[in-house]
Coordinates of C-alpha atoms in Angstrom, one line a residue:
X16 CA -13.6 -36.1 -0.4
X17 CA -11.1 -33.8 -1.8
X18 CA -9.1 -34.8 -4.9
X19 CA -5.5 -34.9 -4.5
X20 CA -5.2 -32.5 -7.4
X21 CA -6.8 -29.7 -5.2
X22 CA -5.0 -30.3 -2.0
X23 CA -2.7 -27.4 -2.5
X24 CA -5.4 -24.9 -2.4
X25 CA -8.2 -25.4 0.1
X26 CA -10.8 -22.9 1.4
X27 CA -13.5 -23.2 4.1
X28 CA -15.6 -19.8 4.5
X29 CA -19.0 -19.6 6.1
X30 CA -20.9 -16.4 6.7
X31 CA -23.8 -14.5 5.5
X32 CA -24.9 -13.7 1.8
X33 CA -24.9 -10.0 1.5
X34 CA -25.5 -9.6 -2.3
X35 CA -27.6 -11.1 -5.0
X36 CA -26.0 -13.5 -8.0
X37 CA -24.6 -11.6 -10.5
X38 CA -23.5 -13.3 -13.9
X39 CA -19.9 -13.8 -14.5
X40 CA -19.3 -16.2 -17.6
X41 CA -20.1 -19.5 -19.1
X42 CA -17.8 -22.4 -19.7
X43 CA -19.2 -25.1 -22.1
X44 CA -22.9 -24.1 -21.2
X45 CA -22.4 -24.0 -17.4
X46 CA -23.1 -20.6 -16.0
X47 CA -21.0 -19.0 -13.1
X48 CA -22.4 -16.2 -11.1
X49 CA -20.6 -14.1 -8.3
X50 CA -22.1 -13.3 -4.8
X51 CA -20.6 -11.9 -1.7
X52 CA -20.5 -13.3 2.0
X53 CA -19.9 -11.2 5.1
X54 CA -17.5 -13.3 7.4
X55 CA -17.0 -12.1 11.0
X56 CA -13.4 -11.8 12.5
X57 CA -12.6 -12.4 16.1
X58 CA -12.8 -8.6 16.5
X59 CA -15.9 -6.5 16.0
X60 CA -14.8 -6.0 12.2
X61 CA -15.8 -8.4 9.1
X62 CA -14.4 -9.3 5.7
X63 CA -16.6 -9.2 2.6
X64 CA -15.5 -12.1 0.6
X65 CA -16.4 -12.7 -3.3
X66 CA -17.7 -16.2 -4.2
X67 CA -17.8 -17.8 -7.8
X68 CA -20.6 -20.6 -7.8
X69 CA -21.8 -22.5 -10.5
X70 CA -25.6 -22.5 -11.4
X71 CA -25.4 -26.5 -11.1
X72 CA -24.5 -26.0 -7.4
X73 CA -27.3 -23.7 -6.3
X74 CA -30.5 -22.1 -7.8
X75 CA -29.2 -18.8 -8.9
X76 CA -32.6 -17.7 -9.9
X77 CA -33.5 -17.4 -6.2
X78 CA -32.3 -14.8 -4.0
X79 CA -29.8 -16.1 -1.1
X80 CA -29.5 -12.7 0.6
X81 CA -29.5 -12.8 4.1
X82 CA -28.9 -16.6 4.2
X83 CA -26.0 -18.1 6.1
X84 CA -23.9 -20.6 3.9
X85 CA -20.9 -22.8 4.3
X86 CA -18.5 -23.0 1.1
X87 CA -15.5 -25.3 0.6
X88 CA -13.4 -24.5 -2.5
X89 CA -10.4 -22.8 -3.6
X90 CA -9.0 -19.3 -4.0
X91 CA -8.5 -18.5 -7.5
X92 CA -7.2 -15.5 -9.7
X93 CA -7.7 -14.2 -12.9
X94 CA -6.5 -11.2 -15.2
X95 CA -9.3 -8.5 -16.0
X96 CA -8.2 -6.1 -18.7
X97 CA -9.2 -2.6 -17.7
X98 CA -8.1 0.9 -18.6
X99 CA -5.2 -0.7 -20.9
X100 CA -3.7 -2.6 -17.9
X101 CA -4.5 -6.1 -16.5
X102 CA -5.8 -6.2 -12.9
X103 CA -5.6 -9.4 -10.8
X104 CA -9.1 -10.3 -9.7
X105 CA -9.5 -12.8 -6.8
X106 CA -12.5 -14.9 -5.5
X107 CA -13.4 -18.2 -3.7
X108 CA -14.4 -20.8 -6.4
X109 CA -17.2 -22.9 -4.9
X110 CA -16.9 -26.7 -5.2
X111 CA -19.4 -27.3 -2.5
X112 CA -22.0 -24.9 -1.0
X113 CA -24.6 -25.7 1.9
X114 CA -27.3 -23.5 3.5
X115 CA -26.7 -23.5 7.1
X116 CA -29.3 -24.6 9.3
X117 CA -30.8 -22.3 12.1
X118 CA -28.4 -22.1 15.0
X119 CA -25.4 -22.6 13.1
X120 CA -25.1 -18.8 12.4
X121 CA -22.4 -18.4 15.0
X122 CA -20.2 -21.0 13.2
X123 CA -18.2 -18.7 10.8
X124 CA -14.9 -20.3 9.8
X125 CA -12.5 -18.4 7.7
X126 CA -9.7 -21.1 6.7
X127 CA -7.2 -21.3 3.8
X128 CA -4.5 -23.6 3.1
X129 CA -1.9 -23.0 0.2
X130 CA 1.0 -24.9 -1.1
X131 CA 2.9 -22.8 -3.9
X132 CA 6.0 -21.0 -4.9
X133 CA 7.2 -17.4 -4.4
X134 CA 7.2 -15.8 -7.7
X135 CA 8.1 -12.1 -6.8
X136 CA 10.7 -10.9 -4.4
X137 CA 8.8 -10.5 -1.0
X138 CA 8.4 -6.9 0.1
X139 CA 9.1 -6.2 3.7
X140 CA 8.2 -3.1 5.5
X141 CA 7.3 -1.2 8.7
X142 CA 4.2 0.4 9.5
X143 CA 4.3 4.1 11.2
X144 CA 3.9 2.3 14.5
X145 CA 6.5 -0.2 14.0
X146 CA 4.5 -3.2 13.0
X147 CA 6.4 -5.7 10.7
X148 CA 4.6 -6.7 7.5
X149 CA 5.9 -8.5 4.4
X150 CA 4.0 -9.2 1.1
X151 CA 4.5 -12.4 -0.8
X152 CA 2.9 -13.3 -4.2
X153 CA 2.5 -17.1 -4.1
X154 CA 2.0 -19.1 -7.5
X155 CA -0.3 -22.0 -6.8
X156 CA -0.5 -24.8 -9.6
X157 CA -3.8 -25.8 -11.1
X158 CA -4.3 -28.9 -13.5
X159 CA -3.5 -28.2 -17.1
X160 CA -0.7 -25.9 -16.7
X161 CA -2.5 -23.2 -14.9
X162 CA -1.6 -21.3 -11.7
X163 CA -3.3 -18.9 -9.3
X164 CA -1.4 -16.0 -8.2
X165 CA -2.4 -15.5 -4.5
X166 CA -1.1 -12.1 -2.4
X167 CA -0.3 -13.2 1.1
X168 CA 0.7 -10.9 4.0
X169 CA 2.6 -12.0 6.8
X170 CA 3.1 -10.2 10.3
X171 CA 5.8 -9.9 13.0
X172 CA 8.3 -12.9 12.9
X173 CA 6.6 -14.5 9.9
X174 CA 7.3 -11.1 8.1
X175 CA 11.1 -11.3 9.1
X176 CA 11.2 -14.9 8.0
X177 CA 9.5 -14.1 4.8
X178 CA 11.9 -11.4 4.2
X179 CA 14.8 -14.0 3.4
X180 CA 12.8 -16.0 0.6
X181 CA 13.9 -16.0 -2.9
X182 CA 11.9 -16.3 -6.0
X183 CA 11.3 -20.1 -6.4
X184 CA 10.9 -20.8 -2.7
X185 CA 8.4 -23.5 -2.0
X186 CA 6.1 -22.6 0.8
X187 CA 3.0 -24.0 2.8
X188 CA 0.8 -21.3 4.1
X189 CA -2.2 -21.4 6.3
X190 CA -4.4 -18.4 7.4
X191 CA -7.6 -16.8 6.4
X192 CA -8.9 -14.6 3.7
X193 CA -9.2 -11.0 4.3
X194 CA -10.7 -7.8 2.3
X195 CA -9.0 -4.4 2.7
X196 CA -9.7 -1.2 1.4
X197 CA -7.2 1.2 0.0
X198 CA -6.7 4.4 -1.9
X199 CA -5.6 4.1 -5.5
X200 CA -3.9 7.2 -6.6
X201 CA -5.1 8.0 -10.1
X202 CA -3.3 11.5 -10.6
X203 CA -2.2 14.1 -8.1
X204 CA -5.4 15.2 -7.0
X205 CA -7.4 12.1 -7.8
X206 CA -8.0 9.0 -5.6
X207 CA -10.3 5.9 -6.1
X208 CA -11.2 3.7 -3.2
X209 CA -10.7 -0.1 -4.2
X210 CA -10.8 -3.4 -2.4
X211 CA -8.0 -6.0 -2.2
X212 CA -8.4 -9.5 -1.2
X213 CA -5.4 -11.4 0.3
X214 CA -4.3 -14.2 2.7
X215 CA -3.5 -13.0 6.3
X216 CA -1.0 -15.6 7.1
X217 CA -1.0 -17.5 10.5
X218 CA 1.4 -20.2 9.7
X219 CA 4.4 -20.3 7.2
X220 CA 6.6 -23.3 6.4
X221 CA 9.6 -23.3 4.0
X222 CA 9.7 -26.6 2.3
X223 CA 12.7 -26.3 -0.1
X224 CA 13.9 -24.5 -3.1
X225 CA 12.6 -25.2 -6.4
X226 CA 12.1 -23.4 -9.5
X227 CA 8.8 -21.4 -9.5
X228 CA 6.4 -21.1 -12.2
X229 CA 7.2 -18.0 -14.3
X230 CA 4.4 -15.5 -14.4
X231 CA 4.0 -13.8 -17.6
X232 CA 4.9 -10.1 -17.9
X233 CA 1.2 -9.1 -17.8
X234 CA 0.6 -11.4 -14.9
X235 CA 3.3 -9.7 -12.9
X236 CA 2.0 -6.5 -13.7
X237 CA -1.6 -7.2 -12.7
X238 CA -0.4 -8.8 -9.5
X239 CA 1.7 -5.9 -8.2
X240 CA 1.1 -5.1 -4.5
X241 CA -0.5 -1.6 -3.7
X242 CA 1.8 1.2 -4.3
X243 CA 3.1 3.3 -1.2
X244 CA 0.5 5.4 0.0
X245 CA -2.3 3.3 -1.3
X246 CA -2.8 1.1 1.8

């Protein structure tokens, strides 16, 4: 049963583990490790989603690579300092993990539900083919005064709807987590391939206008959308 304090950020993903466990950090003696799972889309593509898991949930000394797992948890963010800048890093924080039985492999959900506040002006644009897109940065509250900053991408009429939102707007969002490769421009001649993680929005509701949690300058810098030419 999900605690009420976690109802505003709920994720269920299932797929095949495609990496080994790698150590991330300790909290009061509890070790946390990262792994990646591959989740198929309805098309012939897939998303590679990073998952943060506690050593108390699963034996991290044994490889899970190749196994199918189902994970319930939250989509969380933190700032990583690199090259004198802060970079927003996202992963699914596992609260429950289950090794799927034989025959369940085709069951690969990818679902996220968020309740949060717009913390930067939405960015509306059109692709060269005329497809409408809007980027939203959603601040989702956590206990103890913390927040997760979750990039969301809207399409079509949801994009047009999102273009009208002001900072502080209270939203409820449903969709799926997706991974997307883009080119980061380092100089006039240098580009670096990177992977962005975001919520692809399928349902978007405006609840009411409230004052949003204000991101610090460092958080806002880290959470900037990819620059033009990077997508």
